[in-house]
N, CA, C and O atoms as a DFTB+ gen file, in Angstrom:
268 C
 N C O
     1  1     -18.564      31.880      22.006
     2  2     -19.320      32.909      21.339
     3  2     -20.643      32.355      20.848
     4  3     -20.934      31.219      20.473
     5  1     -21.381      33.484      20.951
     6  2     -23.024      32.846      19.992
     7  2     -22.869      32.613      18.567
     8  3     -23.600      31.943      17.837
     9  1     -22.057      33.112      18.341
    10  2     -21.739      32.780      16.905
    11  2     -20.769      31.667      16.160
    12  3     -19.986      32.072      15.301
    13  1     -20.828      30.159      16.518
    14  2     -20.485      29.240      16.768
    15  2     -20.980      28.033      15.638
    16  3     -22.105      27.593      15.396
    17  1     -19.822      27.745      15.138
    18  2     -20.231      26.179      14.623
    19  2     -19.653      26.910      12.863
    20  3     -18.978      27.937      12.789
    21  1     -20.056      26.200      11.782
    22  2     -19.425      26.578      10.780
    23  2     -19.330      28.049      10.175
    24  3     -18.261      28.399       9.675
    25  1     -20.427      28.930      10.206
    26  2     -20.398      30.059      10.222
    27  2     -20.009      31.322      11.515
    28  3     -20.307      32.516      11.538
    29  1     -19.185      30.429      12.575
    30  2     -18.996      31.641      13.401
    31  2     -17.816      30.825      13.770
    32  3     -17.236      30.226      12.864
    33  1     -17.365      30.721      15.061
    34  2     -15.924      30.216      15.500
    35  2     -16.015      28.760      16.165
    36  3     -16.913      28.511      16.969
    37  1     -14.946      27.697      15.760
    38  2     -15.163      26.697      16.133
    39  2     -13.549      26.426      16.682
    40  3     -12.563      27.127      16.453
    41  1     -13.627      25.297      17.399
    42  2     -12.251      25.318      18.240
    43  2     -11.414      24.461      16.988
    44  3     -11.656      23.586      16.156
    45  1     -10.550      25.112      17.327
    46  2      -8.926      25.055      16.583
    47  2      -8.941      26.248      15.737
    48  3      -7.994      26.271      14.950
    49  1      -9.646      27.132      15.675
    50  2      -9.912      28.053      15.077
    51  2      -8.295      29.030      15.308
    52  3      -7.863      28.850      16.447
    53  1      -7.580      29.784      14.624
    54  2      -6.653      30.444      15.381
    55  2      -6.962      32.175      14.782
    56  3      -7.386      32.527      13.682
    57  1      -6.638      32.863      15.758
    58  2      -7.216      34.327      15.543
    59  2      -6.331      34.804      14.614
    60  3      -5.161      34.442      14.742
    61  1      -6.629      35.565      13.666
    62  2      -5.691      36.526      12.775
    63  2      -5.648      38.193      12.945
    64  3      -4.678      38.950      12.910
    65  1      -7.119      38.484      13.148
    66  2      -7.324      39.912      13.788
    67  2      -8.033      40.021      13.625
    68  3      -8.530      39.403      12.683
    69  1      -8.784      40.914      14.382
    70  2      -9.817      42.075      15.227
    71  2     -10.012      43.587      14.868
    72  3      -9.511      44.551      15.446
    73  1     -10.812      43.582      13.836
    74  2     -10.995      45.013      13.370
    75  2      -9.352      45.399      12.822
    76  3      -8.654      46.327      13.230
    77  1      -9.091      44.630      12.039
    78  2      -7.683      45.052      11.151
    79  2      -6.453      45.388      12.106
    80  3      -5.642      46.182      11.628
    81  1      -6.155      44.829      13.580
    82  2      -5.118      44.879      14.223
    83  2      -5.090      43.185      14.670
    84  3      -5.835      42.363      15.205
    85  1      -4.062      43.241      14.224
    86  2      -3.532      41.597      13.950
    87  2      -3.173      41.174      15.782
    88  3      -2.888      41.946      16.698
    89  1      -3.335      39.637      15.795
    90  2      -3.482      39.158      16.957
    91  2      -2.123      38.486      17.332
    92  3      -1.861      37.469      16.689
    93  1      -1.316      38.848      18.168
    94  2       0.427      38.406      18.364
    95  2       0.270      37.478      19.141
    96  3       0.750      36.346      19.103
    97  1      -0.892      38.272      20.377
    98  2      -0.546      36.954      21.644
    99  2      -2.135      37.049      22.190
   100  3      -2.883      38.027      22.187
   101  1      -2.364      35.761      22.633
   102  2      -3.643      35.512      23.146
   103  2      -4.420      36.718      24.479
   104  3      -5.603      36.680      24.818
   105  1      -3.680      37.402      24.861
   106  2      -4.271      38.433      25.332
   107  2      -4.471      39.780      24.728
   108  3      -5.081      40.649      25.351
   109  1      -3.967      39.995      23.503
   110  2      -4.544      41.098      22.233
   111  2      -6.184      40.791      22.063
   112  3      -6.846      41.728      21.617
   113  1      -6.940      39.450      22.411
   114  2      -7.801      39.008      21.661
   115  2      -8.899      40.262      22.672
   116  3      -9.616      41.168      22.247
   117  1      -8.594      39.767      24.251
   118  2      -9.089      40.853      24.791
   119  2      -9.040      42.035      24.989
   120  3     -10.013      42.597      25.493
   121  1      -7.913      42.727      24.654
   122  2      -7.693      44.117      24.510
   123  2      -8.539      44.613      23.250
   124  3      -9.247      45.619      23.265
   125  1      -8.440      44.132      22.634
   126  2      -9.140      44.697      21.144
   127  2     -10.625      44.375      21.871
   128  3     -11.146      45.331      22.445
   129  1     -11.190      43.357      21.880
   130  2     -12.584      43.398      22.195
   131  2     -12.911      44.302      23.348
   132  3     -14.080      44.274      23.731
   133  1     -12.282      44.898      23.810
   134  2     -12.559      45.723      24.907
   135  2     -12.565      47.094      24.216
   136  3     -13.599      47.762      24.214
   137  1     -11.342      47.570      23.577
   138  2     -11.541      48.891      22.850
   139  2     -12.763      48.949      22.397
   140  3     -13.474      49.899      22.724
   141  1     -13.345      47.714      21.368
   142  2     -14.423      48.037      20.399
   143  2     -15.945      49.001      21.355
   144  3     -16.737      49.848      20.941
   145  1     -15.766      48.290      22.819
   146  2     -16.966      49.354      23.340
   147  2     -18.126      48.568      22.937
   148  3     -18.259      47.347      23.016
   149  1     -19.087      49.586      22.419
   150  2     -20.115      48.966      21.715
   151  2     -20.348      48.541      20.435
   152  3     -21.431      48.055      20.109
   153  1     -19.104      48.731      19.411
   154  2     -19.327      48.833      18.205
   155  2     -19.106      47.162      17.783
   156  3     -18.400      46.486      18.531
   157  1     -19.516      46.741      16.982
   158  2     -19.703      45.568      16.278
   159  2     -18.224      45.223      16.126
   160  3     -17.663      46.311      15.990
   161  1     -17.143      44.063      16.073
   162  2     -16.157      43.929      15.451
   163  2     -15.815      42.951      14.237
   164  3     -16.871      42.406      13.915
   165  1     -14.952      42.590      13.580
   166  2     -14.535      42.126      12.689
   167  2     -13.825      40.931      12.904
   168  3     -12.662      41.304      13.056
   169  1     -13.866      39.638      13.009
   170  2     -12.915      38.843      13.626
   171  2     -12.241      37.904      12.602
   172  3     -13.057      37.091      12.170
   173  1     -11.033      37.767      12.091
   174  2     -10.843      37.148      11.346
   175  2     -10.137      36.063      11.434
   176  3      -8.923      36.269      11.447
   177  1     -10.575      34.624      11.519
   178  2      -9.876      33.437      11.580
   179  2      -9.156      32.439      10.424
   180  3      -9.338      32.436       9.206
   181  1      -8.298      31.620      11.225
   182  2      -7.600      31.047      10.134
   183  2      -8.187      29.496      10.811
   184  3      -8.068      29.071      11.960
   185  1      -9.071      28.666       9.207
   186  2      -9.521      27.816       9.822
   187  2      -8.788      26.474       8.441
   188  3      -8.549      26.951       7.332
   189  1      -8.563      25.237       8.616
   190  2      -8.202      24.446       7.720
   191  2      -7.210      25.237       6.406
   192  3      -7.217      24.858       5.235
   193  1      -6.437      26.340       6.922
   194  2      -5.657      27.070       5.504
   195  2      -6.500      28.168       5.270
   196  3      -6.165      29.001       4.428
   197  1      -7.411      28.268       5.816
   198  2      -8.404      29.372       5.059
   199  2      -8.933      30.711       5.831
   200  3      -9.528      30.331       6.839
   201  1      -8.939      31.803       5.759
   202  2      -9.589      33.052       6.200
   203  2     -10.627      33.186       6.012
   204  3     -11.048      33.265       4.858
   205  1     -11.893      33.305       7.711
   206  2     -13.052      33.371       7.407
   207  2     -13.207      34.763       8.275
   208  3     -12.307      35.045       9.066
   209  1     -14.325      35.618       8.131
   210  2     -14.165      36.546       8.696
   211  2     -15.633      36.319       9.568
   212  3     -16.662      35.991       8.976
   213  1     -15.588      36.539      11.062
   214  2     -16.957      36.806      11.920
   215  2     -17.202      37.897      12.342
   216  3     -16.427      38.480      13.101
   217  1     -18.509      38.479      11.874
   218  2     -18.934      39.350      12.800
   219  2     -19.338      39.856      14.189
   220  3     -20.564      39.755      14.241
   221  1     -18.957      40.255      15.110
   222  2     -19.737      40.002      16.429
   223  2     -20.125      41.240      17.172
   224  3     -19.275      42.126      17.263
   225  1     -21.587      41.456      17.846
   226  2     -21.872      42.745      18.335
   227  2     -21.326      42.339      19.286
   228  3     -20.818      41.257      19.579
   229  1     -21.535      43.913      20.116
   230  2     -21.377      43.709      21.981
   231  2     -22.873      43.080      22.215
   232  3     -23.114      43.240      23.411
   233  1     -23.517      42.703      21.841
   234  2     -24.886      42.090      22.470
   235  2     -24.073      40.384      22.409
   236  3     -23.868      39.868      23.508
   237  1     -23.705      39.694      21.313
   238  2     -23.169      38.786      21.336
   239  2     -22.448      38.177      22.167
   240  3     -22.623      37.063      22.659
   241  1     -21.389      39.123      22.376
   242  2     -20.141      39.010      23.423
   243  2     -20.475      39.153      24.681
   244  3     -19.863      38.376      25.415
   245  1     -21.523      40.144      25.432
   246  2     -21.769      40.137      26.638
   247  2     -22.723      38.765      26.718
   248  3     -22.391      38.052      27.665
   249  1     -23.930      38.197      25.862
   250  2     -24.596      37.255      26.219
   251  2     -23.742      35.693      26.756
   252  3     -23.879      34.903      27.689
   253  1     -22.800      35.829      25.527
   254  2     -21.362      34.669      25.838
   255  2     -21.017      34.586      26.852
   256  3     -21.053      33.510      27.450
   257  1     -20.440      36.007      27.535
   258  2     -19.889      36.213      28.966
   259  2     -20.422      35.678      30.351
   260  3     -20.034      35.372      31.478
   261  1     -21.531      35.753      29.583
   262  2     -22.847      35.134      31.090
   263  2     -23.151      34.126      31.206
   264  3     -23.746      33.814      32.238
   265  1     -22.847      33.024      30.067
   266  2     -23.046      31.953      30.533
   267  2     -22.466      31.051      31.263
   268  3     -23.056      30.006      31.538
């Protein structure tokens, strides 16, 4: 994601949920980002014990996709 490093997602990061529908199995991560369409989502990670929440547009997510 463009939104990367301490304020966005860093690896070991583990997903908690996506616009308030909680993440069971690693392919929820894409179903939800796909519903959202164009709308901005909510991403909420569990990083060192702690809940951080990222924002991400579809401008974000498609630029990611392309690289």
């Amino acid at each position: 994601f463009e939104l990367t490093g301490e304020h966005g997602l860093m690896v070991g990061d583990r997903f908690v949920s996506i616009d308030d529908e909680r993440i069971r199995l690693s392919s929820d991560v894409t179903m939800f980002l796909s519903r959202a369409g164009g709308d901005p989502v909510d991403i909420v990670v569990e990083r060192d014990g702690r809940l951080l929440i990222c924002k991400l547009s579809e401008e974000q997510r498609i630029k990611d996709f392309k690289k």
